[in-house]
Coordinates of C-alpha atoms in Angstrom, one line a residue:
M1 CA 123.2 -93.9 43.8
T2 CA 125.5 -96.7 42.9
T3 CA 126.5 -96.5 39.3
Q4 CA 128.3 -98.2 36.5
E5 CA 130.1 -95.3 34.9
V6 CA 130.3 -94.9 31.1
T7 CA 133.6 -93.6 29.9
R8 CA 134.9 -92.4 26.5
R9 CA 131.4 -91.8 25.3
D10 CA 129.6 -88.6 24.3
V11 CA 126.2 -89.5 25.7
R12 CA 124.8 -86.1 25.0
Q13 CA 125.7 -86.4 21.4
E14 CA 124.3 -89.9 21.2
V15 CA 120.9 -88.7 22.6
T16 CA 120.9 -85.7 20.3
N17 CA 121.7 -87.9 17.3
S18 CA 118.7 -90.1 18.2
I19 CA 116.4 -87.1 18.5
I20 CA 117.6 -85.8 15.2
E21 CA 117.0 -89.1 13.5
H22 CA 113.4 -89.2 14.7
L23 CA 112.8 -85.5 13.8
E24 CA 114.1 -86.1 10.3
R25 CA 111.3 -88.7 9.9
G26 CA 108.8 -86.2 11.1
V27 CA 108.4 -87.9 14.5
M28 CA 108.5 -86.1 17.9
P29 CA 109.7 -89.2 19.9
W30 CA 108.6 -87.9 23.3
R31 CA 105.1 -88.1 21.9
K32 CA 105.3 -91.4 20.1
G33 CA 103.1 -94.2 21.5
W34 CA 101.2 -91.9 23.8
G35 CA 98.7 -94.0 25.8
A36 CA 95.4 -93.3 27.4
A37 CA 95.1 -90.4 29.7
K38 CA 94.7 -92.7 32.7
D39 CA 98.2 -94.1 32.1
A40 CA 100.0 -90.9 31.2
A41 CA 100.5 -89.6 34.7
L42 CA 102.8 -92.5 35.5
L43 CA 105.0 -92.3 32.4
L44 CA 107.6 -90.0 34.0
P45 CA 110.7 -92.1 34.2
R46 CA 112.2 -92.6 37.6
N47 CA 114.8 -94.6 39.5
G48 CA 113.2 -97.7 40.9
T49 CA 115.3 -97.8 44.1
T50 CA 115.4 -94.1 45.1
G51 CA 112.1 -93.0 43.5
H52 CA 114.0 -90.0 42.0
V53 CA 112.1 -88.7 38.9
Y54 CA 114.6 -88.1 36.2
R55 CA 114.8 -84.5 35.0
G56 CA 116.0 -82.5 32.0
G57 CA 117.8 -84.3 29.3
N58 CA 117.6 -87.6 31.2
R59 CA 113.8 -87.3 31.3
L60 CA 113.6 -86.5 27.6
Y61 CA 115.9 -89.4 26.7
L62 CA 114.1 -92.0 28.8
L63 CA 110.7 -90.8 27.7
T64 CA 111.9 -91.3 24.1
V65 CA 113.3 -94.8 25.1
M66 CA 110.0 -95.8 26.7
R67 CA 108.0 -94.7 23.6
E68 CA 110.4 -96.5 21.2
A69 CA 110.7 -99.7 23.2
G70 CA 107.0 -99.8 24.4
Y71 CA 107.9 -99.8 28.1
D72 CA 104.8 -99.2 30.2
D73 CA 106.6 -99.2 33.6
P74 CA 108.7 -96.0 34.1
R75 CA 111.1 -97.5 36.7
F76 CA 114.8 -97.9 35.8
F77 CA 117.7 -99.4 37.9
T78 CA 121.5 -99.5 37.7
F79 CA 123.2 -102.9 37.5
K80 CA 124.2 -102.6 41.1
Q81 CA 120.7 -101.7 42.2
L82 CA 119.3 -104.7 40.5
Q83 CA 122.0 -106.9 42.2
A84 CA 121.0 -105.5 45.6
L85 CA 117.4 -106.7 44.9
G86 CA 118.7 -110.2 43.9
A87 CA 118.0 -109.4 40.3
G88 CA 119.8 -108.5 37.1
P89 CA 119.3 -107.5 33.5
E90 CA 118.1 -110.1 31.0
K91 CA 120.9 -111.6 28.9
G92 CA 121.7 -109.3 25.9
S93 CA 119.8 -106.3 27.4
K94 CA 121.2 -103.0 26.4
G95 CA 121.2 -100.4 29.1
Y96 CA 120.6 -96.7 28.7
A97 CA 123.2 -94.0 29.8
V98 CA 121.9 -91.2 32.0
E99 CA 123.8 -88.1 32.9
Y100 CA 124.5 -87.0 36.5
W101 CA 126.8 -84.4 37.9
D102 CA 129.5 -84.8 40.5
R103 CA 131.7 -82.3 42.3
L104 CA 135.5 -82.6 41.9
P105 CA 137.3 -80.9 44.8
F106 CA 140.2 -78.7 43.6
W107 CA 142.7 -80.8 45.6
R108 CA 141.9 -83.8 43.5
R109 CA 142.4 -82.0 40.2
R110 CA 145.7 -83.0 38.4
D111 CA 146.1 -79.5 37.0
V112 CA 146.0 -77.9 40.5
E113 CA 149.0 -77.5 42.9
V114 CA 148.3 -77.6 46.6
L115 CA 150.9 -75.8 48.7
H116 CA 151.9 -76.0 52.4
G117 CA 153.9 -72.8 52.7
D118 CA 156.2 -72.9 49.7
M119 CA 156.2 -76.7 49.4
R120 CA 154.0 -78.6 47.1
V121 CA 152.0 -81.4 48.8
R122 CA 149.4 -84.0 47.8
V123 CA 146.1 -84.1 49.7
V124 CA 144.4 -87.5 49.9
G125 CA 141.4 -86.5 52.0
A126 CA 139.8 -83.4 53.5
D127 CA 136.9 -82.0 55.4
N128 CA 135.9 -78.4 56.2
K129 CA 138.7 -78.1 58.8
T130 CA 141.4 -80.6 58.3
A131 CA 143.3 -82.0 55.3
T132 CA 145.2 -85.3 55.3
L133 CA 148.4 -85.3 53.2
A134 CA 149.9 -88.3 51.3
T135 CA 152.5 -88.5 54.1
G136 CA 149.8 -89.2 56.7
E137 CA 150.2 -85.8 58.3
Q138 CA 147.1 -83.9 59.1
V139 CA 147.1 -80.1 58.8
A140 CA 144.5 -77.4 59.2
V141 CA 143.1 -76.3 55.9
E142 CA 143.9 -72.7 56.7
E143 CA 147.6 -73.6 56.4
L144 CA 147.2 -74.7 52.8
S145 CA 146.8 -72.8 49.5
A146 CA 146.4 -73.7 45.9
R147 CA 147.3 -72.6 42.4
G148 CA 145.5 -73.7 39.2
P149 CA 145.2 -72.7 35.6
G150 CA 145.1 -69.0 35.1
I151 CA 145.8 -68.4 38.8
K152 CA 149.2 -66.6 39.3
N153 CA 149.2 -66.1 43.1
P154 CA 148.2 -69.0 45.4
L155 CA 144.6 -68.9 46.8
P156 CA 143.8 -69.6 50.4
W157 CA 141.9 -73.0 50.9
Y158 CA 138.4 -71.6 51.1
S159 CA 138.9 -69.2 48.1
A160 CA 140.3 -72.2 46.1
Q161 CA 137.1 -74.1 46.9
R162 CA 135.0 -71.3 45.4
V163 CA 137.3 -70.8 42.3
L164 CA 138.8 -74.1 41.5
D165 CA 136.3 -76.8 42.6
A166 CA 134.9 -78.3 39.4
V167 CA 131.5 -79.9 38.4
I168 CA 131.9 -82.8 36.0
A169 CA 129.4 -84.8 34.0
K170 CA 129.4 -88.6 34.7
Y171 CA 127.1 -91.3 33.3
A172 CA 125.4 -94.3 34.7
V173 CA 123.8 -97.2 32.8
V174 CA 120.2 -98.0 33.7
F175 CA 117.8 -100.8 32.8
N176 CA 114.0 -100.7 32.6
V177 CA 111.9 -103.1 34.7
A178 CA 111.0 -104.8 31.5
Q179 CA 114.6 -105.7 30.9
A180 CA 115.2 -107.3 34.3
R181 CA 114.8 -110.8 35.6
G182 CA 114.3 -111.6 39.3
L183 CA 112.2 -108.6 40.2
E184 CA 109.0 -110.6 41.1
E185 CA 109.3 -109.9 44.8
Y186 CA 110.0 -106.2 44.2
L187 CA 107.1 -105.8 41.8
E188 CA 104.7 -107.6 44.2
A189 CA 105.8 -105.3 47.1
N190 CA 105.8 -102.2 44.9
P191 CA 102.7 -102.3 42.6
L192 CA 102.4 -99.6 40.0
E193 CA 99.2 -97.6 40.8
K194 CA 97.4 -96.2 37.7
P195 CA 94.7 -93.7 38.9
A196 CA 92.2 -92.9 36.2
A197 CA 91.9 -89.2 35.1
S198 CA 88.4 -88.3 33.9
A199 CA 87.7 -85.4 31.6
L200 CA 86.3 -83.5 34.6
Q201 CA 89.5 -84.1 36.6
L202 CA 91.6 -82.9 33.6
D203 CA 89.5 -79.8 33.3
K204 CA 89.9 -79.1 37.1
Q205 CA 93.7 -79.5 36.8
L206 CA 93.9 -77.2 33.9
A207 CA 91.6 -74.6 35.7
A208 CA 94.0 -74.7 38.7
I209 CA 97.0 -74.1 36.4
V210 CA 95.3 -71.2 34.7
G211 CA 94.3 -69.7 38.0
H212 CA 97.8 -70.0 39.3
M213 CA 99.2 -68.3 36.2
K214 CA 96.6 -65.5 36.4
S215 CA 97.6 -64.9 40.0
T216 CA 101.1 -64.0 38.7
G217 CA 99.6 -61.3 36.4
L218 CA 99.0 -63.3 33.2
T219 CA 96.0 -62.4 31.1
V220 CA 94.2 -65.3 29.4
Q221 CA 91.8 -64.1 26.7
F222 CA 89.3 -66.1 24.7
A223 CA 88.7 -64.4 21.4
P224 CA 87.3 -65.1 17.9
G225 CA 89.8 -66.4 15.4
D226 CA 91.8 -69.5 14.7
S227 CA 95.1 -68.7 16.3
A228 CA 96.4 -69.5 19.8
F229 CA 99.5 -67.6 20.9
Y230 CA 101.3 -66.0 23.8
R231 CA 102.1 -62.3 23.4
P232 CA 105.1 -61.3 25.6
A233 CA 104.7 -57.6 25.2
D234 CA 101.5 -57.5 27.3
D235 CA 101.9 -60.8 29.0
R236 CA 98.7 -62.3 27.4
V237 CA 97.7 -65.7 26.2
V238 CA 95.1 -65.5 23.4
M239 CA 93.0 -68.6 22.7
P240 CA 90.0 -69.3 20.4
A241 CA 86.9 -70.6 22.3
M242 CA 86.8 -74.3 23.1
E243 CA 84.1 -75.0 20.5
Q244 CA 86.5 -73.8 17.8
F245 CA 88.8 -76.8 18.4
K246 CA 88.3 -80.2 17.0
S247 CA 88.2 -81.7 20.5
S248 CA 88.5 -80.7 24.1
L249 CA 91.8 -82.7 24.1
E250 CA 93.2 -80.3 21.5
F251 CA 92.0 -77.3 23.4
R252 CA 93.6 -78.5 26.6
S253 CA 97.0 -79.3 25.0
T254 CA 97.1 -76.1 23.1
L255 CA 96.3 -74.0 26.2
L256 CA 99.0 -75.9 28.2
H257 CA 101.6 -75.2 25.5
E258 CA 100.9 -71.4 25.6
L259 CA 101.0 -71.4 29.4
I260 CA 104.4 -72.9 29.2
H261 CA 105.5 -70.1 26.9
A262 CA 104.1 -67.6 29.5
T263 CA 106.4 -69.0 32.2
G264 CA 109.3 -67.3 30.3
H265 CA 108.2 -63.8 31.1
E266 CA 110.8 -61.7 32.9
K267 CA 108.6 -61.6 36.1
R268 CA 108.5 -65.4 36.2
L269 CA 111.4 -67.5 34.9
N270 CA 112.9 -64.7 32.8
R271 CA 113.7 -67.0 29.8
E272 CA 115.7 -65.6 27.0
G273 CA 113.3 -66.6 24.2
I274 CA 110.4 -64.7 25.8
A275 CA 112.0 -62.0 27.9
Q276 CA 114.2 -61.0 25.0
F277 CA 111.7 -61.9 22.3
D278 CA 113.1 -60.8 18.9
G279 CA 110.4 -62.1 16.5
F280 CA 109.2 -65.4 15.1
G281 CA 111.4 -67.5 12.9
T282 CA 114.7 -66.7 14.7
E283 CA 117.0 -69.3 16.2
R284 CA 116.2 -67.9 19.7
Y285 CA 112.5 -68.5 19.1
A286 CA 113.1 -71.9 17.7
K287 CA 114.8 -72.8 21.0
E288 CA 111.9 -71.3 22.9
E289 CA 109.4 -73.4 20.9
L290 CA 111.4 -76.5 21.7
I291 CA 111.3 -75.6 25.4
A292 CA 107.5 -75.1 25.2
E293 CA 107.0 -78.4 23.3
L294 CA 109.1 -80.3 25.8
G295 CA 107.6 -78.5 28.8
S296 CA 104.1 -79.3 27.8
A297 CA 105.1 -82.9 27.0
F298 CA 106.6 -83.2 30.5
A299 CA 103.5 -81.6 32.1
A300 CA 101.2 -83.9 30.0
A301 CA 103.1 -87.0 31.3
E302 CA 102.5 -85.9 34.9
T303 CA 98.9 -84.7 34.6
G304 CA 97.4 -86.8 31.9
I305 CA 96.5 -83.8 29.8
E306 CA 97.3 -85.5 26.5
R307 CA 98.7 -84.0 23.4
D308 CA 96.5 -83.8 20.3
D309 CA 97.9 -80.8 18.3
A310 CA 99.9 -81.2 15.1
N311 CA 100.7 -77.5 14.8
H312 CA 104.1 -77.7 16.3
A313 CA 105.3 -80.2 13.7
A314 CA 105.8 -77.1 11.6
Y315 CA 108.8 -76.2 13.9
I316 CA 110.7 -79.5 13.2
D317 CA 112.9 -77.9 10.6
S318 CA 113.9 -75.1 12.8
W319 CA 114.6 -77.5 15.7
L320 CA 116.8 -79.6 13.4
K321 CA 118.8 -76.5 12.5
V322 CA 119.4 -75.8 16.2
L323 CA 120.3 -79.4 17.0
R324 CA 122.6 -79.8 14.0
G325 CA 124.5 -76.7 15.1
K326 CA 127.9 -76.6 16.7
D327 CA 126.4 -76.6 20.2
G328 CA 123.4 -78.7 19.3
K329 CA 123.9 -81.4 22.0
H330 CA 124.1 -78.7 24.7
A331 CA 121.1 -76.8 23.2
L332 CA 119.0 -79.9 23.5
F333 CA 119.9 -80.6 27.2
E334 CA 119.5 -76.9 28.0
A335 CA 116.1 -76.9 26.4
A336 CA 115.1 -79.9 28.5
R337 CA 116.4 -78.2 31.6
Q338 CA 114.5 -75.1 30.9
A339 CA 111.4 -77.2 30.1
D340 CA 111.7 -78.9 33.5
K341 CA 111.7 -75.5 35.2
A342 CA 108.6 -74.3 33.2
C343 CA 106.8 -77.6 34.0
D344 CA 107.6 -77.1 37.7
Y345 CA 106.2 -73.6 37.6
V346 CA 102.8 -74.3 36.0
L347 CA 102.3 -77.5 38.1
E348 CA 103.1 -75.9 41.4
P349 CA 99.4 -75.7 42.6
L350 CA 98.7 -79.3 41.6
R351 CA 101.7 -80.6 43.4
E352 CA 100.8 -78.6 46.6
R353 CA 97.3 -80.1 46.5
Q354 CA 98.7 -83.6 46.1
Q355 CA 101.0 -83.1 49.1
Q356 CA 98.0 -81.9 51.1
R357 CA 95.9 -84.9 50.2
Q358 CA 98.7 -87.3 51.1
A359 CA 99.1 -85.5 54.5
E360 CA 95.4 -85.7 55.3
P361 CA 95.2 -89.5 56.0
M362 CA 98.2 -89.1 58.2
R363 CA 96.5 -86.5 60.3
E364 CA 93.4 -88.6 60.6
A365 CA 95.5 -91.6 61.7
E366 CA 97.1 -89.4 64.4
V367 CA 93.7 -88.4 65.7
E368 CA 92.6 -92.1 65.9
L369 CA 95.7 -93.0 67.8

């Protein structure tokens, strides 16, 4: 993906500050402006050129942006991607910074010495077998070694790759479709489909999710009472009966939230807040509740199973405590990453069905040919 890199900015902190500002007002921004269920499945932000659906912290941030700005098209482009389409951002449009990761080979690091025998050399290019030196000479990588921070004795090339290669965060600025001019041809050729999701379809989706989770050993129990919860000790979701909820919508969203919690069991994703559960009200559990809140929001955006529960507003103060902490910005992005994994886990059967449906017309076409 071509990018316009953002330098000298702490984008994670900017995103975290924005989330904190919303939470201080009692607003969960990833929920704000939630539309009708028929539109919800298309609200997952994605790159308009590659089709890549943003994940983790980027997904959380762009969902928040979409709610705040009122964007109903989830597609975003870098400046260069817009240029390639003969388009560009509207004058005065402010782009949004998204995070991506890039690998920095050890031989490009300024704090690493590359050695050819006992002589220090500078490498300007390399593949798996050959390195090109600044002098133009090409040598087999087996002839080179490297020494970096904390490394006393030089490491052979392949060992240096494992130990000294770095992964660094970079940022790209993206613009929503609504901020761009000159995309008429693109939009005509790439219409945004908005399939409706009926109550029956939503119930079928949720039933498939429950069936999938039960197949992994989870117990789902419907019992008298007014509390819904997941009990890690015996891997059990306990839910009041549907008629005890104000609406079927509240029932669905509450059950989805508890199923996200259940993905954390040690025999599934082995998430710290569940697998090492140390009681309610702890910082660890506050992080787990944030993961479940984001995971169910991500799943809702993909399935159309809307959110209609206010119960988790009670956790806002504990989330704020986590996000205001020393590592708050990383805690937010880690929660979003874990939420993505939980969402992937519960939606696995739905995605498989969708892939099968997409493949069926192709098979029919092959028979006709």
